[in-house]
XYZ file of C-alpha atoms in Angstrom:
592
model
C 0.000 0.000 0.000
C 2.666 2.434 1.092
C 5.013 1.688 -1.948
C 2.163 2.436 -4.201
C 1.382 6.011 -2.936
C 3.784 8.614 -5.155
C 7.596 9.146 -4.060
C 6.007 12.667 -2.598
C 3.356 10.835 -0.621
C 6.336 8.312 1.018
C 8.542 10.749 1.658
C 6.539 12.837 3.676
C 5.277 9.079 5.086
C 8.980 8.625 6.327
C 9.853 12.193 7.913
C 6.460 11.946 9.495
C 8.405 10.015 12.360
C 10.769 12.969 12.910
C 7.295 14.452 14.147
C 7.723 12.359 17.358
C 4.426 10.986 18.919
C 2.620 14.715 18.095
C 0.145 15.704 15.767
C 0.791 18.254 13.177
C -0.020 20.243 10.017
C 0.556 21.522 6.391
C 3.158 24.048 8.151
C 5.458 21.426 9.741
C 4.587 19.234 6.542
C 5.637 22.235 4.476
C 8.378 22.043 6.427
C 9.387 18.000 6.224
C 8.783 18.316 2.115
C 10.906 21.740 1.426
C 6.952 22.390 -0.202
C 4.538 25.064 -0.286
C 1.782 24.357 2.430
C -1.056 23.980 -0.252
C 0.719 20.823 -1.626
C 1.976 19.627 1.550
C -1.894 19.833 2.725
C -2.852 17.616 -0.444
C -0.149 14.844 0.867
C -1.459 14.749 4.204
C -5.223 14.363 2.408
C -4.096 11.684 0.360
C -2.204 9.954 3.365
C -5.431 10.021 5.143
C -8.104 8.832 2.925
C -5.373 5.552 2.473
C -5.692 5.155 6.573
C -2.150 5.405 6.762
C -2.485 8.446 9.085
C -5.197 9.412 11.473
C -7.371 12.735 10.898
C -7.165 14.408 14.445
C -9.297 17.863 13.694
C -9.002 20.393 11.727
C -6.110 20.659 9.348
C -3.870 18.127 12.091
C -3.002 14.603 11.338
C -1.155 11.907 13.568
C 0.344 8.827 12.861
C -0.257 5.324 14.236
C 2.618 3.900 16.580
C 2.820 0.720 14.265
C 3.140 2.840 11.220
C 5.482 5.609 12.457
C 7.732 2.446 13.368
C 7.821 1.307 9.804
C 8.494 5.098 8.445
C 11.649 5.199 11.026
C 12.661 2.083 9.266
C 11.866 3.198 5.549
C 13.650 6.585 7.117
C 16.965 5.519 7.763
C 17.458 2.873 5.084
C 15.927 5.072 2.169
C 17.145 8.622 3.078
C 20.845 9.755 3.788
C 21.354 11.186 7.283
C 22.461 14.451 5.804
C 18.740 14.883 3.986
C 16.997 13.369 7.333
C 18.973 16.757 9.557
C 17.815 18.807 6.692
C 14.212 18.042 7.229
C 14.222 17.848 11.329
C 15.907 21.208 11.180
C 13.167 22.347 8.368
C 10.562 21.084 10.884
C 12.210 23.146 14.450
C 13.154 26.284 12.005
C 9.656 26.460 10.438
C 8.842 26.166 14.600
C 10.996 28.502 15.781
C 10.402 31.545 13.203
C 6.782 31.396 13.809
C 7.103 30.444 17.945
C 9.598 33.610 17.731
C 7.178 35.958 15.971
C 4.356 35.256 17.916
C 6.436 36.158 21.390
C 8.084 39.258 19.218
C 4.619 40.293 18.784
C 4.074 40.057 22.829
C 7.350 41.522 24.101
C 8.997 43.538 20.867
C 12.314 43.536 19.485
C 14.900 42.652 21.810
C 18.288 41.030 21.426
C 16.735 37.468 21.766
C 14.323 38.167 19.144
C 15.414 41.071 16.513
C 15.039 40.588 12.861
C 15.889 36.781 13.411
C 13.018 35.794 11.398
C 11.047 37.080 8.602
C 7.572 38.578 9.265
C 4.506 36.292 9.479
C 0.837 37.290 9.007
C -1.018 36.657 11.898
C -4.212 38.399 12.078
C -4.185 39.691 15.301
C -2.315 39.191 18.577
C -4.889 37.445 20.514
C -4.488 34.805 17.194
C -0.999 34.463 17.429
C -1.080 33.649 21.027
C -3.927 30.855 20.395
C -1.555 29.385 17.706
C 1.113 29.386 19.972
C -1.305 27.337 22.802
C -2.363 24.991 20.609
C 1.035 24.348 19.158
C 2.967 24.370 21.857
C 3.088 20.803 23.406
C 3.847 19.471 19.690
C 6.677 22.239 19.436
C 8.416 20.891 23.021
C 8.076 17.158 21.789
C 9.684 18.034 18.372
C 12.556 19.122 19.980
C 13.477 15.710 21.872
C 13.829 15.049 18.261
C 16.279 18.150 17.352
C 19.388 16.024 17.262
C 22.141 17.310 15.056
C 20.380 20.327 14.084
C 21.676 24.087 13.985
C 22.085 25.131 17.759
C 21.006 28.892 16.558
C 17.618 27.673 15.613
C 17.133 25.747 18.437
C 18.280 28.104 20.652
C 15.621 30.463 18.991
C 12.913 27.725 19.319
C 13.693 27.178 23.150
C 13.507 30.973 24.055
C 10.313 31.339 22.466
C 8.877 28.746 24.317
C 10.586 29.580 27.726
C 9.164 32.934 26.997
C 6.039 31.769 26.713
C 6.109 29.427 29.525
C 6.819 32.603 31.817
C 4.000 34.741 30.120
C 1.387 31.609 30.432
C 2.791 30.714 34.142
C 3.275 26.944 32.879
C 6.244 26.449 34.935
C 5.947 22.658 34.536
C 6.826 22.882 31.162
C 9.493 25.261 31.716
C 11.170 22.639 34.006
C 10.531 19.974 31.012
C 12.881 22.429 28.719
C 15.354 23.141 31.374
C 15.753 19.229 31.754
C 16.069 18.613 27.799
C 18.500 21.066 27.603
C 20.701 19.823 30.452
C 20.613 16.446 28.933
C 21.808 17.185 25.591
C 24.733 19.334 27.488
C 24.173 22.195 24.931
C 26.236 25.161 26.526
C 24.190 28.381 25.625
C 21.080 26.541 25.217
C 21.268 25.351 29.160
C 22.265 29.347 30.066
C 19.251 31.033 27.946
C 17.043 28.126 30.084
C 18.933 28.365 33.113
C 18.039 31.868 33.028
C 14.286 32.025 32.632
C 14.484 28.876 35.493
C 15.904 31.952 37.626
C 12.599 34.274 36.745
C 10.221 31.220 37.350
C 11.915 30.546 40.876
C 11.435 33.972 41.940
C 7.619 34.403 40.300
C 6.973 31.075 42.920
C 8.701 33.273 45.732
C 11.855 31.124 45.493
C 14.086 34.343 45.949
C 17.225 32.528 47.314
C 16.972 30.092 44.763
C 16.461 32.497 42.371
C 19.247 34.654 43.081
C 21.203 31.782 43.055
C 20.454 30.575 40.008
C 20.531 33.884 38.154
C 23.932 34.570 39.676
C 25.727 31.482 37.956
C 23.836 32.605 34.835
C 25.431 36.084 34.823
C 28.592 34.552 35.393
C 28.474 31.848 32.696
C 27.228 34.729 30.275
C 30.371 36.194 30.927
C 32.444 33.040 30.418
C 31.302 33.062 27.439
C 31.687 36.944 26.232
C 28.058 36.675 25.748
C 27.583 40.753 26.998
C 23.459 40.792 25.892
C 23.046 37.568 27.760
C 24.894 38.946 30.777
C 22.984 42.161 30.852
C 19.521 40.628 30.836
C 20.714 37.958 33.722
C 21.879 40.981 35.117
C 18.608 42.732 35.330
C 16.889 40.169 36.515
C 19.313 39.092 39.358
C 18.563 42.836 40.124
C 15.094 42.870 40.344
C 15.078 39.435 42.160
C 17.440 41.658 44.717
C 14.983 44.209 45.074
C 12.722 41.764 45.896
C 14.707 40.391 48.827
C 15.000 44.439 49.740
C 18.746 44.650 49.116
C 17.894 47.634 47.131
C 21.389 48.809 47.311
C 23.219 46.014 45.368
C 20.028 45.564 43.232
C 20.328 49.353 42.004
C 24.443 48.425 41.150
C 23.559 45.040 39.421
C 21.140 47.205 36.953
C 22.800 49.728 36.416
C 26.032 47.264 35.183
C 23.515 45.538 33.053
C 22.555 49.393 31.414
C 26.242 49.680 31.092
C 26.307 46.824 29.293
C 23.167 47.988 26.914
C 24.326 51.382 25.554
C 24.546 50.163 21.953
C 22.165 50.895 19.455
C 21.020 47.416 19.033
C 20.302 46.522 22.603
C 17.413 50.270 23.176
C 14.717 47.401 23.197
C 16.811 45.567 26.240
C 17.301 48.452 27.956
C 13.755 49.569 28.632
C 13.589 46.710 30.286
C 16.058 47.354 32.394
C 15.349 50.880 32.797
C 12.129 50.037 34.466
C 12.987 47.491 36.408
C 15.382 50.490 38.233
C 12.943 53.110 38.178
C 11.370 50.066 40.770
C 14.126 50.045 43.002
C 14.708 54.047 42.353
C 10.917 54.099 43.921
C 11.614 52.429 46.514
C 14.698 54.551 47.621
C 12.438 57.219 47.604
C 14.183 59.307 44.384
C 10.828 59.601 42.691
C 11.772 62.781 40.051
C 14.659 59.631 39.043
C 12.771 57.043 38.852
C 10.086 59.155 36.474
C 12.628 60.275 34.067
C 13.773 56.555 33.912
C 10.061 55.603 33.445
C 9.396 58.147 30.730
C 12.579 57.013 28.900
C 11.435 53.163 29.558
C 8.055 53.572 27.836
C 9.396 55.686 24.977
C 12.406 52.500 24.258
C 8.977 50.074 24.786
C 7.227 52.013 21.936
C 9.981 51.753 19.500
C 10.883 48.167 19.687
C 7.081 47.516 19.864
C 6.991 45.803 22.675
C 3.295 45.871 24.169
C 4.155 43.546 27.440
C 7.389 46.120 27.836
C 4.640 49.268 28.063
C 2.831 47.077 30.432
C 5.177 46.953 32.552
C 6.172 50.483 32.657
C 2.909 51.647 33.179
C 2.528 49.438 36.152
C 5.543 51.466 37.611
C 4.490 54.667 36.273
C 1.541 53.623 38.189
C 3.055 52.786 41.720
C 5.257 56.155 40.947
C 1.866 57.678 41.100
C 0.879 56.561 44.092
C 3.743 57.084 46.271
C 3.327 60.772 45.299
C -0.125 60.672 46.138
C -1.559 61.188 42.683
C -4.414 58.375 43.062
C -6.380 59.050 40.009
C -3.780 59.806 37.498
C -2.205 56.503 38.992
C -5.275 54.322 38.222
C -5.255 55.418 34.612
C -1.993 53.985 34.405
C -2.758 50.520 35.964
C -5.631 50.685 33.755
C -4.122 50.945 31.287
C -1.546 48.278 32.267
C -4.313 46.578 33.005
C -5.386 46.929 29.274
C -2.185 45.568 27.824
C -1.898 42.771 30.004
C -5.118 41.379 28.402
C -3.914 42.089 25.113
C -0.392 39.746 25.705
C -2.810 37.189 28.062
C -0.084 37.826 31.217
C -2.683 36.644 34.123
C 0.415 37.267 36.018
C 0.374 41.003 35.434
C -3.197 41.742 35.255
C -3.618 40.148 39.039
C -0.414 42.027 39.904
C -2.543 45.764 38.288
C -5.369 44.572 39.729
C -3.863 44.292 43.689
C -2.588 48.220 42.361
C -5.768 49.320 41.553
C -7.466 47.763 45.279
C -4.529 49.602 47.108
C -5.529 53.295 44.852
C -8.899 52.674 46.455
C -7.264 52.466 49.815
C -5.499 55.176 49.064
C -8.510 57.359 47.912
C -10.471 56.329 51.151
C -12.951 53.862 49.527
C -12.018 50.918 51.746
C -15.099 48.605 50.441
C -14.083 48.892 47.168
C -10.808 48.133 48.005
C -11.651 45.538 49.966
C -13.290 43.675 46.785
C -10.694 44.406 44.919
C -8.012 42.806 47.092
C -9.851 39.409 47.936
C -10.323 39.096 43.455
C -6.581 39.724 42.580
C -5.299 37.667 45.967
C -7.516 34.876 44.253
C -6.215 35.169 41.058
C -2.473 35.140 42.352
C -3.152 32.366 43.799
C -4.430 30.606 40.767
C -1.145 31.986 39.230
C 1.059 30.101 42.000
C 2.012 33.657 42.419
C 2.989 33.809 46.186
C 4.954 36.688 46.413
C 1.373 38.611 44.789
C -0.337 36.951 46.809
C 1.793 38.401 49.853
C 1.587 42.062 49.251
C -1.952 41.968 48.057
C -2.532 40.458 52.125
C -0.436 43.435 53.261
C -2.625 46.179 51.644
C -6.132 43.993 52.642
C -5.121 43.565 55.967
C -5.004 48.271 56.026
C -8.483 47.936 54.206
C -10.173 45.887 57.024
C -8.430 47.969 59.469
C -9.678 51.146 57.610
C -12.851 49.567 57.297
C -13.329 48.724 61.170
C -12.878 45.207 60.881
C -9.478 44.829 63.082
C -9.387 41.103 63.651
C -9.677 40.439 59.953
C -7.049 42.948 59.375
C -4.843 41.228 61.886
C -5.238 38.239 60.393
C -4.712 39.148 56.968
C -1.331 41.074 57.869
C 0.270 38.088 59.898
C -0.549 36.030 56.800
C 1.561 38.299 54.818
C 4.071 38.581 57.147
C 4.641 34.765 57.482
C 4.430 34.528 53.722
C 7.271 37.196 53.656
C 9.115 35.225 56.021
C 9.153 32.152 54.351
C 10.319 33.585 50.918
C 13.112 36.239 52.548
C 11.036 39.133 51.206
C 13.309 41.587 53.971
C 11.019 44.678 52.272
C 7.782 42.863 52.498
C 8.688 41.620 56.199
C 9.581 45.167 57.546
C 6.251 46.388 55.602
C 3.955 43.783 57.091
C 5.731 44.297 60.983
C 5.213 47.910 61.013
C 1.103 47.541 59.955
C 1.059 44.139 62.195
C 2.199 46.971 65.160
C 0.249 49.209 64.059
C -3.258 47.778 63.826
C -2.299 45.163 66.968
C -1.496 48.602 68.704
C -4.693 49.814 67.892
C -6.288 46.785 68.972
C -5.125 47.073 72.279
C -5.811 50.278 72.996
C -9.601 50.027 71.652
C -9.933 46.944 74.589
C -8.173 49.119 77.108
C -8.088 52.011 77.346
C -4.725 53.228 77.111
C -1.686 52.248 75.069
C -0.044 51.213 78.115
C 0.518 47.440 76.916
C 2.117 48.108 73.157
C 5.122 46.110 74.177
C 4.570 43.796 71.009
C 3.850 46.248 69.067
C 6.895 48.789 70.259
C 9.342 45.378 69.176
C 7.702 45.065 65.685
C 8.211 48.655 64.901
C 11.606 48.655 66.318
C 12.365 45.862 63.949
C 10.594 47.198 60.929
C 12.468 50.726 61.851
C 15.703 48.835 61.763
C 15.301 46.395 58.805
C 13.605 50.092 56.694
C 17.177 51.838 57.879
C 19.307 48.647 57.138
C 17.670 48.578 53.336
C 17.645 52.283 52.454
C 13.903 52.796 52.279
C 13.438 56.211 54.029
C 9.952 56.324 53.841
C 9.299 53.537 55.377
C 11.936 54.211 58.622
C 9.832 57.314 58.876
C 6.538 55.712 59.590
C 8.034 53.658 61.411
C 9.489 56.108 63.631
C 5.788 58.098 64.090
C 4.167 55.102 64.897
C 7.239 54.868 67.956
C 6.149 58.031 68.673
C 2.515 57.017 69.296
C 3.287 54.201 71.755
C 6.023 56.625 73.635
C 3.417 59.845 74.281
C 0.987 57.715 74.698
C 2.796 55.596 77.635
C 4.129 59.396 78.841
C 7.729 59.462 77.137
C 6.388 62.763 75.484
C 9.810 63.668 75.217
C 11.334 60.876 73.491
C 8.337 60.831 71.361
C 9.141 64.013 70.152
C 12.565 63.417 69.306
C 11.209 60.595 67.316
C 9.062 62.845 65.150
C 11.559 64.896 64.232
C 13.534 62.333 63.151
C 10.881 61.406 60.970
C 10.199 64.948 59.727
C 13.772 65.370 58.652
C 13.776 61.570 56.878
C 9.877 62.703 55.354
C 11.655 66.186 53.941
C 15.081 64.605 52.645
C 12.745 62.545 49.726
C 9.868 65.362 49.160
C 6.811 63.302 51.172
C 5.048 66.121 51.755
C 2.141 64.098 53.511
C 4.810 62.184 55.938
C 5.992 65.627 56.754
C 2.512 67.325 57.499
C 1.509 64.291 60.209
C 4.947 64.790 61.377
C 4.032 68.633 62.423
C 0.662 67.420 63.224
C 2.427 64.734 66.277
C 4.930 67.239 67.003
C 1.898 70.058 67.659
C 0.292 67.100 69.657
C 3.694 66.885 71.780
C 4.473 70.228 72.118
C 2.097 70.493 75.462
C 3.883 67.950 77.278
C 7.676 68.175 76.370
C 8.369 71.635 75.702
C 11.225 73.037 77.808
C 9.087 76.083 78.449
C 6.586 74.359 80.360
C 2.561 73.103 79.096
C 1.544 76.941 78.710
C 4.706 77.512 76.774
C 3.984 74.413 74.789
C 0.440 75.092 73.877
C 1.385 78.271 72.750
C 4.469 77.186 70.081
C 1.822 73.939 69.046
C -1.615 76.333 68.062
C 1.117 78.890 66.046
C 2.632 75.425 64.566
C -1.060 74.400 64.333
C -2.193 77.501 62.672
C 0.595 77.573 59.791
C 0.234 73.638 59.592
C -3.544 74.096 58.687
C -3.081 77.373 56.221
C -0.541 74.681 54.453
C -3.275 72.242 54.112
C -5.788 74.625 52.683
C -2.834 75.144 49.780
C -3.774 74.876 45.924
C -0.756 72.387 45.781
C -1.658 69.980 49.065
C -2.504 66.622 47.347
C -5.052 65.988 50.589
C -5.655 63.760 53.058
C -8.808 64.072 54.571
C -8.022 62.094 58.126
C -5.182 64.782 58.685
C -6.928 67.820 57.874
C -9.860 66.315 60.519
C -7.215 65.490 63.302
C -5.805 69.346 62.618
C -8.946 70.412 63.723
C -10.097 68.551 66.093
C -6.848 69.705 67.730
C -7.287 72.968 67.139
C -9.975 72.677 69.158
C -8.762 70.809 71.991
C -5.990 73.095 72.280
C -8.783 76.434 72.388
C -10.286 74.902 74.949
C -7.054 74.125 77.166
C -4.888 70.732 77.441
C -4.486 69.243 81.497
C -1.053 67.753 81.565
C -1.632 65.294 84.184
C -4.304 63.558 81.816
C -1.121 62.595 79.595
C -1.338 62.743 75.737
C -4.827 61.827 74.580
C -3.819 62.957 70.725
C -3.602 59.079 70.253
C -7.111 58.901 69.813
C -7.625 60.697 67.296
């Protein structure tokens, strides 16, 4: 039967078996023949209707075990090895240009993917993706297959589909690939998997082990004078460093790796890279840097057409945003994140905009909104095995119970994050979750009691949060931490001490520009003044309502971003200073 069917016919028939145990179509048939796809589709028809291979749907065929053991045999003794490579690396090229284009479509033109491949007409992005799902398990089998072919083309094949492991969250797979290539011993095939392993760890919250593994990368890059390759390991062995809140040597690794990108044909790395330091920029409270590095970011994203890249920058431009107190000009950039997201299907990001967009609405005061946003994106970074997400969207639920009155659920939410922290040696997230576990514990407490007599807890969490805040280089956060001190000392009559700590805090709130930190700063310090002013309570009372007075004229500014619990607590002590402050009742400014 087979030796009747034309030499076309049983020569596709034979390279059929290079197919491995997949299904496929006219393309990788194109592919097998060296044939157009309209003739290589009338083969696979005519292969059919004989019953020597099996329709599966659509335009897909597979073969029978029995047969593709025959067309092995036929393979080797009919064909010459050099024409059997030729087709297997046929089949993985015609793969990898159209794997590659699909993921050059999602993340733009970079040095993994620039001008490698010619163009190829999918209709839309959302269709290009779908290809890429359905094709994908035949494309990883295929390559078990890949002996003897061009290491280039693999290499190109593999990134593509790393690439797309990361964007789909199928880390399974991803672990398949990084096992294939350590088998076959391929040097800068195991590095390019070696170094999206690294990103997978630390998406799972594997930090050590992803710094780990993303250290030996860099270092193997370099081996190799591969200087691309070393500057995106770089980057993300920075941002994996961030994570851990050793923002310092995070800020140095990125800043090598931009070093390393200053050519012309690396601009689509380097956006990359530019806002994954704007990040740690945030962090160490240099905001005007970390926006010029944004701007500069999106602008590189635009030009190498890179629609995850903008993603990702508007995320940041985002959080930017909100640090300065800018809520709604923040949400139309996670919005728009948001948007783009959808467009490259990253679940990943969209749950990570949509734990953004819950903590703008905490921001903005609408703490049932941001309530129900919170518990959706923790869900859906959870579905994503996403555990470092599903950490800091905890953190900002467990402020949007508290803000909503519901202090044992915020409690409970906030330790959660904090042991989650714990466990993945998130030192930021950890000080972060302490200081709000103090805070709303603090609270707690007092609410049962009376007084804030019993904040010894508390007083330790802060001191630690204070300490780990200083230790990282995150101002802003060793200020709040130092006002919340503050509380616990005037409110267990240290009014002294207390005050020493707000100035502290007003001097760390001033050296970044957080106007906001600064104003409750003078607010605590007006609060103070009554009960540690050298001068004596009538003294004090008199320096805190002229403190007061300018405090509140500041408020009432055409530039004050607002913050409607401050300018309520300014004057409600306005008032209680009118009407005269006891100083053996001890500092009652706690309640408010």
């Amino acid at each position: 039967c087979i030796r009747d069917r034309p030499e076309a016919a049983q020569r596709l028939l034979r390279r059929l078996a290079l197919a491995g145990r997949t299904s496929l179509g006219p393309a990788a048939a194109a592919a097998l023949l060296d044939t157009g796809e309209q003739e290589a589709g009338r083969q696979l028809t005519a292969l059919a209707r004989a019953g020597l291979i099996e329709h599966v749907r659509g335009g897909r065929y597979r073969v029978h075990d029995l047969v593709r053991d025959f067309a092995l045999a036929r393979l080797r003794d009919d064909e010459e090895e050099g024409e059997r490579i030729a087709a297997q690396e046929r089949l993985i090229r015609s793969y990898a240009e159209l794997a590659d284009s699909v993921i050059r479509l999602v993340d733009g033109k970079t040095s993994t993917r620039a001008d490698q491949f010619g163009s190829h007409g999918f209709t839309s992005l959302d269709a290009a993706l779908r290809w890429l799902d359905d094709e994908s398990s035949f494309i990883t089998a295929a390559l078990r297959h890949a002996e003897g072919v061009d290491q280039s083309v693999v290499l190109h094949l593999l990134g593509a589909l790393c690439d797309y492991c990361l964007l789909r969250g199928d880390l399974y797979r991803l672990g398949e690939l990084s096992e294939l290539t350590q088998a076959t011993d391929r040097g800068l095939l195991v590095r390019s998997v070696q170094w999206r392993t690294g990103v997978a760890a630390r998406q799972l919250g594997e930090l050590d082990k992803s710094r780990t593994t993303l250290s030996s990368v860099v270092d193997l890059y370099f081996d190799a004078h591969h200087p691309a390759g070393a500057a995106r390991a770089l980057r993300d062995l920075g941002i994996t460093l961030q994570h851990q809140g050793n923002l310092e040597e995070a800020a140095a690794k990125l800043r090598e790796a931009l070093d390393l990108q200053s050519t012309e044909e690396l601009r689509g790395d380097r956006a990359w890279t530019l806002h994954a330091l704007a990040a740690v920029e945030r962090d160490r409270a240099r905001i005007a840097e970390a926006l010029g590095m944004l701007h500069e970011a999106l602008e590189l994203h635009r030009e190498s057409e890179s629609v995850h890249g903008q993603a990702w920058a508007h995320f940041q431009l985002g959080q930017v945003r909100l640090r300065m107190g800018e809520v709604g000009p923040a949400e139309e950039e996670f919005r728009e994140a948001l948007d783009q997201y959808g467009r490259t299907q990253d679940g990943r990001g969209a749950s990570w905009a949509l734990t953004q967009l819950g903590r703008a609405r905490l921001v903005a005061g609408d703490f049932a909104a941001a309530v129900d946003q919170l518990r959706q994106a923790q869900s859906r970074h959870r579905e994503n095995e996403d555990a470092r997400g599903e950490a800091w969207t905890l953190y900002y639920l467990g402020q949007s119970l508290e803000e909503r009155g519901d202090q044992d659920a915020a409690v409970r939410a906030l330790e959660r994050a904090r042991n989650m922290f714990s466990r993945m040696r998130d030192v930021y997230g950890l000080a972060c979750a302490r200081h709000h576990c103090a805070r709303v514990t603090r609270d707690q407490r007092a609410a049962k009691t009376g007084s804030l007599r019993n904040s010894g807890f508390a007083r330790q969490l802060l001191q630690d949060a204070r300490q780990d805040f200083h230790r990282l280089g995150v101002p802003h956060g060793e200020a709040w931490s130092c006002l919340e001190l503050a509380v616990i000392d005037g409110g267990n009559g240290r009014a002294a001490q207390a005050l020493e700590l707000v100035e502290e805090a007003a001097a760390l709130f001033a050296g970044y520009g957080d106007r906001r930190g600064e104003s409750w700063a003078r607010f605590l310090r007006c609060t103070l003044l009554p009960f540690a002013s050298p001068g004596g309570s009538v003294v004090g009372v008199a320096v805190a309502q002229e403190e007061l007075a300018r405090l509140r004229e500041d408020l009432r500014g055409a530039d004050w971003v607002g913050d409607p619990s401050l300018e309520d607590c300014a004057e409600s002590f306005t008032l209680v200073l009118e009407r005269g402050v006891e100083p053996e009742t001890g500092w009652q400014a706690w309640r408010l």
